[in-house]
Amino acid sequence: MENDQLRLMAWNCAGGLHRKTKPIELAAPDIAILSEAPENCAALVSESASGVWTGVNPNYGLAVIGTNGWRIERVPIVVDERLFLPVRAVRGGEELYFVGVCAKRDGDYVSPTLRALSTLSEFIVSNRAVLAGDFNQSTRFDANRSPEGHFARVLELISRLGLVSAWHDFHDERFGEEKSPTYFHRWKQDQAFHIDYIFVPRTFPFPLSNSAPMTRSP
């Protein structure tokens, strides 16, 4: 690898990215997974950025953006559920794989996520892909839901795919017990938790101590 570090960012910018590029500039990610971002978000990030975008609404889709020489290429895998985006990132002789996530409700958020991960499981395992983005779920919600809707089911599958959460592994925290929330529901301090995650292979080739979901901003 050309560098001994890779900086990743997962951020639901909640629309209006043209007014919110400063956090991306400050984070300076090599790879950014942007939820609720416009179709032209790569150009908004940087003139030299490379990106792949998917979505129906041109203002609120999902993108994987590469900077610092990383070029992003779409992987031709059909995923029926919205919005799951498998891509390849290339820089010189380096090659990495990612699945961007912006989970959408289909009865709940857990069922479509499990279906999408089932479709993508071979891609994730064989390519040691990073899985990152907005999952719209926390284990904090599980106690009030039927077992079928528990986010713990998603986490169990992700673990079987050989992935760990960069945040939880680095901070040695349990899911649902995070000390520093990254999502504030309707920007309320008393409704704060994690629903955005970066999951990396246990044998990922880069150290990721600086990688984390970004706190959402209005």
mmCIF file of N, CA and C in Angstrom, residues 43-128:
data_model
loop_
_atom_site.group_PDB
_atom_site.id
_atom_site.type_symbol
_atom_site.label_atom_id
_atom_site.label_comp_id
_atom_site.label_asym_id
_atom_site.label_seq_id
_atom_site.Cartn_x
_atom_site.Cartn_y
_atom_site.Cartn_z
ATOM 1 N N ALA A 43 -18.620 16.387 -7.274
ATOM 2 C CA ALA A 43 -18.145 17.693 -7.709
ATOM 3 C C ALA A 43 -18.216 18.715 -6.592
ATOM 4 N N LEU A 44 -19.186 18.565 -5.692
ATOM 5 C CA LEU A 44 -19.288 19.482 -4.559
ATOM 6 C C LEU A 44 -18.166 19.259 -3.554
ATOM 7 N N VAL A 45 -17.729 18.009 -3.431
ATOM 8 C CA VAL A 45 -16.652 17.694 -2.495
ATOM 9 C C VAL A 45 -15.323 18.235 -2.997
ATOM 10 N N SER A 46 -15.030 17.993 -4.277
ATOM 11 C CA SER A 46 -13.759 18.439 -4.846
ATOM 12 C C SER A 46 -13.808 18.290 -6.359
ATOM 13 N N GLU A 47 -13.120 19.175 -7.072
ATOM 14 C CA GLU A 47 -13.068 19.070 -8.529
ATOM 15 C C GLU A 47 -12.412 17.776 -8.973
ATOM 16 N N SER A 48 -11.514 17.244 -8.143
ATOM 17 C CA SER A 48 -10.795 16.025 -8.514
ATOM 18 C C SER A 48 -11.390 14.765 -7.903
ATOM 19 N N ALA A 49 -12.483 14.908 -7.134
ATOM 20 C CA ALA A 49 -13.081 13.741 -6.474
ATOM 21 C C ALA A 49 -13.729 12.821 -7.497
ATOM 22 N N SER A 50 -13.751 11.540 -7.165
ATOM 23 C CA SER A 50 -14.402 10.522 -7.982
ATOM 24 C C SER A 50 -15.541 9.929 -7.184
ATOM 25 N N GLY A 51 -16.681 9.675 -7.827
ATOM 26 C CA GLY A 51 -17.798 9.153 -7.055
ATOM 27 C C GLY A 51 -18.777 8.341 -7.865
ATOM 28 N N VAL A 52 -19.500 7.483 -7.163
ATOM 29 C CA VAL A 52 -20.619 6.727 -7.719
ATOM 30 C C VAL A 52 -21.825 7.027 -6.845
ATOM 31 N N TRP A 53 -22.949 7.276 -7.484
ATOM 32 C CA TRP A 53 -24.170 7.681 -6.780
ATOM 33 C C TRP A 53 -25.317 6.785 -7.207
ATOM 34 N N THR A 54 -26.262 6.539 -6.296
ATOM 35 C CA THR A 54 -27.478 5.825 -6.637
ATOM 36 C C THR A 54 -28.649 6.444 -5.896
ATOM 37 N N GLY A 55 -29.823 6.374 -6.509
ATOM 38 C CA GLY A 55 -31.005 6.930 -5.865
ATOM 39 C C GLY A 55 -32.090 7.242 -6.867
ATOM 40 N N VAL A 56 -33.239 7.628 -6.359
ATOM 41 C CA VAL A 56 -34.374 8.027 -7.192
ATOM 42 C C VAL A 56 -34.513 9.539 -7.199
ATOM 43 N N ASN A 57 -34.491 10.127 -6.014
ATOM 44 C CA ASN A 57 -34.538 11.573 -5.880
ATOM 45 C C ASN A 57 -33.132 12.133 -6.104
ATOM 46 N N PRO A 58 -32.912 12.981 -7.105
ATOM 47 C CA PRO A 58 -31.556 13.470 -7.403
ATOM 48 C C PRO A 58 -30.929 14.290 -6.291
ATOM 49 N N ASN A 59 -31.708 14.664 -5.291
ATOM 50 C CA ASN A 59 -31.176 15.454 -4.186
ATOM 51 C C ASN A 59 -30.929 14.642 -2.919
ATOM 52 N N TYR A 60 -31.420 13.389 -2.878
ATOM 53 C CA TYR A 60 -31.338 12.598 -1.648
ATOM 54 C C TYR A 60 -30.995 11.149 -1.966
ATOM 55 N N GLY A 61 -29.808 10.924 -2.468
ATOM 56 C CA GLY A 61 -29.366 9.573 -2.770
ATOM 57 C C GLY A 61 -28.206 9.139 -1.893
ATOM 58 N N LEU A 62 -27.503 8.143 -2.362
ATOM 59 C CA LEU A 62 -26.366 7.561 -1.645
ATOM 60 C C LEU A 62 -25.156 7.578 -2.557
ATOM 61 N N ALA A 63 -24.014 8.004 -2.026
ATOM 62 C CA ALA A 63 -22.807 8.079 -2.836
ATOM 63 C C ALA A 63 -21.608 7.532 -2.083
ATOM 64 N N VAL A 64 -20.662 6.990 -2.839
ATOM 65 C CA VAL A 64 -19.330 6.678 -2.318
ATOM 66 C C VAL A 64 -18.360 7.554 -3.094
ATOM 67 N N ILE A 65 -17.612 8.383 -2.358
ATOM 68 C CA ILE A 65 -16.733 9.378 -2.961
ATOM 69 C C ILE A 65 -15.289 9.051 -2.619
ATOM 70 N N GLY A 66 -14.401 9.168 -3.610
ATOM 71 C CA GLY A 66 -12.978 8.971 -3.400
ATOM 72 C C GLY A 66 -12.207 10.255 -3.643
ATOM 73 N N THR A 67 -11.234 10.542 -2.784
ATOM 74 C CA THR A 67 -10.334 11.681 -2.958
ATOM 75 C C THR A 67 -8.901 11.191 -2.816
ATOM 76 N N ASN A 68 -7.953 12.131 -2.889
ATOM 77 C CA ASN A 68 -6.531 11.792 -2.736
ATOM 78 C C ASN A 68 -6.099 10.695 -3.699
ATOM 79 N N GLY A 69 -6.631 10.756 -4.908
ATOM 80 C CA GLY A 69 -6.230 9.811 -5.947
ATOM 81 C C GLY A 69 -7.059 8.550 -6.033
ATOM 82 N N TRP A 70 -7.979 8.325 -5.101
ATOM 83 C CA TRP A 70 -8.829 7.136 -5.165
ATOM 84 C C TRP A 70 -9.939 7.352 -6.184
ATOM 85 N N ARG A 71 -10.080 6.385 -7.100
ATOM 86 C CA ARG A 71 -11.134 6.424 -8.109
ATOM 87 C C ARG A 71 -12.182 5.366 -7.764
ATOM 88 N N ILE A 72 -13.442 5.740 -7.840
ATOM 89 C CA ILE A 72 -14.535 4.847 -7.461
ATOM 90 C C ILE A 72 -15.219 4.314 -8.704
ATOM 91 N N GLU A 73 -15.433 2.995 -8.730
ATOM 92 C CA GLU A 73 -16.075 2.332 -9.862
ATOM 93 C C GLU A 73 -17.270 1.524 -9.366
ATOM 94 N N ARG A 74 -18.364 1.583 -10.078
ATOM 95 C CA ARG A 74 -19.547 0.798 -9.728
ATOM 96 C C ARG A 74 -19.308 -0.689 -9.988
ATOM 97 N N VAL A 75 -19.789 -1.524 -9.082
ATOM 98 C CA VAL A 75 -19.719 -2.979 -9.254
ATOM 99 C C VAL A 75 -21.086 -3.462 -9.725
ATOM 100 N N PRO A 76 -21.145 -4.232 -10.815
ATOM 101 C CA PRO A 76 -22.437 -4.624 -11.396
ATOM 102 C C PRO A 76 -23.135 -5.752 -10.642
ATOM 103 N N ILE A 77 -23.596 -5.459 -9.441
ATOM 104 C CA ILE A 77 -24.385 -6.404 -8.660
ATOM 105 C C ILE A 77 -25.759 -5.785 -8.444
ATOM 106 N N VAL A 78 -26.797 -6.519 -8.753
ATOM 107 C CA VAL A 78 -28.156 -6.024 -8.581
ATOM 108 C C VAL A 78 -28.608 -6.296 -7.160
ATOM 109 N N VAL A 79 -28.949 -5.227 -6.440
ATOM 110 C CA VAL A 79 -29.475 -5.331 -5.083
ATOM 111 C C VAL A 79 -30.885 -4.757 -5.109
ATOM 112 N N ASP A 80 -31.861 -5.581 -4.819
ATOM 113 C CA ASP A 80 -33.256 -5.144 -4.924
ATOM 114 C C ASP A 80 -33.613 -4.076 -3.890
ATOM 115 N N GLU A 81 -33.000 -4.152 -2.713
ATOM 116 C CA GLU A 81 -33.336 -3.215 -1.652
ATOM 117 C C GLU A 81 -32.647 -1.866 -1.874
ATOM 118 N N ARG A 82 -33.312 -0.789 -1.457
ATOM 119 C CA ARG A 82 -32.699 0.539 -1.496
ATOM 120 C C ARG A 82 -32.035 0.813 -0.154
ATOM 121 N N LEU A 83 -31.055 1.583 -0.081
ATOM 122 C CA LEU A 83 -30.051 1.968 -1.022
ATOM 123 C C LEU A 83 -28.772 1.283 -0.563
ATOM 124 N N PHE A 84 -28.285 0.325 -1.321
ATOM 125 C CA PHE A 84 -27.061 -0.402 -1.023
ATOM 126 C C PHE A 84 -26.190 -0.349 -2.271
ATOM 127 N N LEU A 85 -24.962 0.158 -2.118
ATOM 128 C CA LEU A 85 -24.147 0.495 -3.278
ATOM 129 C C LEU A 85 -22.773 -0.173 -3.196
ATOM 130 N N PRO A 86 -22.583 -1.294 -3.910
ATOM 131 C CA PRO A 86 -21.258 -1.928 -3.939
ATOM 132 C C PRO A 86 -20.352 -1.248 -4.963
ATOM 133 N N VAL A 87 -19.124 -0.930 -4.544
ATOM 134 C CA VAL A 87 -18.186 -0.238 -5.428
ATOM 135 C C VAL A 87 -16.778 -0.788 -5.229
ATOM 136 N N ARG A 88 -15.935 -0.433 -6.187
ATOM 137 C CA ARG A 88 -14.497 -0.737 -6.144
ATOM 138 C C ARG A 88 -13.746 0.584 -6.098
ATOM 139 N N ALA A 89 -12.749 0.679 -5.228
ATOM 140 C CA ALA A 89 -11.913 1.868 -5.129
ATOM 141 C C ALA A 89 -10.499 1.503 -5.584
ATOM 142 N N VAL A 90 -9.961 2.307 -6.492
ATOM 143 C CA VAL A 90 -8.659 2.002 -7.097
ATOM 144 C C VAL A 90 -7.764 3.231 -7.007
ATOM 145 N N ARG A 91 -6.518 3.006 -6.624
ATOM 146 C CA ARG A 91 -5.501 4.057 -6.678
ATOM 147 C C ARG A 91 -4.175 3.401 -7.026
ATOM 148 N N GLY A 92 -3.702 3.637 -8.266
ATOM 149 C CA GLY A 92 -2.492 2.953 -8.714
ATOM 150 C C GLY A 92 -2.692 1.455 -8.661
ATOM 151 N N GLY A 93 -1.815 0.768 -7.955
ATOM 152 C CA GLY A 93 -1.936 -0.681 -7.805
ATOM 153 C C GLY A 93 -2.768 -1.099 -6.616
ATOM 154 N N GLU A 94 -3.337 -0.139 -5.887
ATOM 155 C CA GLU A 94 -4.152 -0.445 -4.713
ATOM 156 C C GLU A 94 -5.608 -0.653 -5.116
ATOM 157 N N GLU A 95 -6.269 -1.541 -4.417
ATOM 158 C CA GLU A 95 -7.663 -1.861 -4.726
ATOM 159 C C GLU A 95 -8.392 -2.219 -3.438
ATOM 160 N N LEU A 96 -9.520 -1.542 -3.202
ATOM 161 C CA LEU A 96 -10.360 -1.812 -2.053
ATOM 162 C C LEU A 96 -11.810 -1.874 -2.506
ATOM 163 N N TYR A 97 -12.651 -2.506 -1.682
ATOM 164 C CA TYR A 97 -14.066 -2.643 -2.019
ATOM 165 C C TYR A 97 -14.917 -2.121 -0.863
ATOM 166 N N PHE A 98 -16.056 -1.542 -1.227
ATOM 167 C CA PHE A 98 -16.946 -0.937 -0.250
ATOM 168 C C PHE A 98 -18.401 -1.253 -0.599
ATOM 169 N N VAL A 99 -19.241 -1.278 0.420
ATOM 170 C CA VAL A 99 -20.694 -1.263 0.231
ATOM 171 C C VAL A 99 -21.215 -0.059 1.006
ATOM 172 N N GLY A 100 -21.715 0.935 0.277
ATOM 173 C CA GLY A 100 -22.367 2.068 0.914
ATOM 174 C C GLY A 100 -23.787 1.689 1.293
ATOM 175 N N VAL A 101 -24.257 2.220 2.424
ATOM 176 C CA VAL A 101 -25.578 1.860 2.947
ATOM 177 C C VAL A 101 -26.350 3.119 3.317
ATOM 178 N N CYS A 102 -27.593 3.168 2.891
ATOM 179 C CA CYS A 102 -28.560 4.142 3.411
ATOM 180 C C CYS A 102 -29.889 3.397 3.481
ATOM 181 N N ALA A 103 -30.066 2.621 4.557
ATOM 182 C CA ALA A 103 -31.183 1.686 4.659
ATOM 183 C C ALA A 103 -32.525 2.413 4.646
ATOM 184 N N LYS A 104 -33.447 1.872 3.849
ATOM 185 C CA LYS A 104 -34.796 2.425 3.753
ATOM 186 C C LYS A 104 -35.797 1.440 4.340
ATOM 187 N N ARG A 105 -36.841 1.968 4.923
ATOM 188 C CA ARG A 105 -37.837 1.144 5.598
ATOM 189 C C ARG A 105 -38.655 0.307 4.614
ATOM 190 N N ASP A 106 -38.829 -0.963 4.948
ATOM 191 C CA ASP A 106 -39.765 -1.841 4.267
ATOM 192 C C ASP A 106 -40.449 -2.639 5.373
ATOM 193 N N GLY A 107 -41.432 -2.023 6.016
ATOM 194 C CA GLY A 107 -41.998 -2.566 7.242
ATOM 195 C C GLY A 107 -41.142 -2.166 8.425
ATOM 196 N N ASP A 108 -39.853 -2.476 8.357
ATOM 197 C CA ASP A 108 -38.852 -2.005 9.314
ATOM 198 C C ASP A 108 -37.557 -1.809 8.537
ATOM 199 N N TYR A 109 -36.481 -1.453 9.240
ATOM 200 C CA TYR A 109 -35.188 -1.282 8.582
ATOM 201 C C TYR A 109 -34.345 -2.546 8.612
ATOM 202 N N VAL A 110 -34.673 -3.452 9.511
ATOM 203 C CA VAL A 110 -33.871 -4.654 9.690
ATOM 204 C C VAL A 110 -34.059 -5.636 8.542
ATOM 205 N N SER A 111 -35.304 -5.907 8.160
ATOM 206 C CA SER A 111 -35.574 -6.914 7.126
ATOM 207 C C SER A 111 -34.905 -6.588 5.791
ATOM 208 N N PRO A 112 -35.061 -5.356 5.253
ATOM 209 C CA PRO A 112 -34.387 -5.063 3.985
ATOM 210 C C PRO A 112 -32.868 -5.096 4.100
ATOM 211 N N THR A 113 -32.335 -4.741 5.262
ATOM 212 C CA THR A 113 -30.886 -4.795 5.437
ATOM 213 C C THR A 113 -30.393 -6.234 5.413
ATOM 214 N N LEU A 114 -31.114 -7.133 6.075
ATOM 215 C CA LEU A 114 -30.732 -8.545 6.055
ATOM 216 C C LEU A 114 -30.811 -9.116 4.645
ATOM 217 N N ARG A 115 -31.835 -8.744 3.898
ATOM 218 C CA ARG A 115 -31.963 -9.241 2.521
ATOM 219 C C ARG A 115 -30.822 -8.722 1.652
ATOM 220 N N ALA A 116 -30.499 -7.449 1.790
ATOM 221 C CA ALA A 116 -29.418 -6.871 0.991
ATOM 222 C C ALA A 116 -28.082 -7.513 1.333
ATOM 223 N N LEU A 117 -27.824 -7.730 2.607
ATOM 224 C CA LEU A 117 -26.560 -8.343 3.006
ATOM 225 C C LEU A 117 -26.474 -9.789 2.545
ATOM 226 N N SER A 118 -27.609 -10.465 2.485
ATOM 227 C CA SER A 118 -27.613 -11.826 1.940
ATOM 228 C C SER A 118 -27.191 -11.812 0.473
ATOM 229 N N THR A 119 -27.712 -10.860 -0.290
ATOM 230 C CA THR A 119 -27.333 -10.721 -1.697
ATOM 231 C C THR A 119 -25.852 -10.387 -1.838
ATOM 232 N N LEU A 120 -25.339 -9.566 -0.930
ATOM 233 C CA LEU A 120 -23.978 -9.041 -1.040
ATOM 234 C C LEU A 120 -22.952 -9.843 -0.251
ATOM 235 N N SER A 121 -23.358 -10.905 0.404
ATOM 236 C CA SER A 121 -22.461 -11.611 1.326
ATOM 237 C C SER A 121 -21.211 -12.140 0.615
ATOM 238 N N GLU A 122 -21.376 -12.757 -0.542
ATOM 239 C CA GLU A 122 -20.217 -13.294 -1.259
ATOM 240 C C GLU A 122 -19.273 -12.170 -1.674
ATOM 241 N N PHE A 123 -19.834 -11.072 -2.164
ATOM 242 C CA PHE A 123 -19.027 -9.906 -2.550
ATOM 243 C C PHE A 123 -18.249 -9.377 -1.353
ATOM 244 N N ILE A 124 -18.897 -9.254 -0.199
ATOM 245 C CA ILE A 124 -18.247 -8.709 0.994
ATOM 246 C C ILE A 124 -17.121 -9.619 1.470
ATOM 247 N N VAL A 125 -17.394 -10.920 1.555
ATOM 248 C CA VAL A 125 -16.401 -11.851 2.086
ATOM 249 C C VAL A 125 -15.228 -12.015 1.132
ATOM 250 N N SER A 126 -15.505 -12.234 -0.142
ATOM 251 C CA SER A 126 -14.432 -12.522 -1.091
ATOM 252 C C SER A 126 -13.537 -11.317 -1.341
ATOM 253 N N ASN A 127 -14.083 -10.109 -1.191
ATOM 254 C CA ASN A 127 -13.301 -8.902 -1.447
ATOM 255 C C ASN A 127 -12.897 -8.167 -0.175
ATOM 256 N N ARG A 128 -13.232 -8.733 0.991
ATOM 257 C CA ARG A 128 -12.941 -8.076 2.272
ATOM 258 C C ARG A 128 -13.438 -6.637 2.230
#
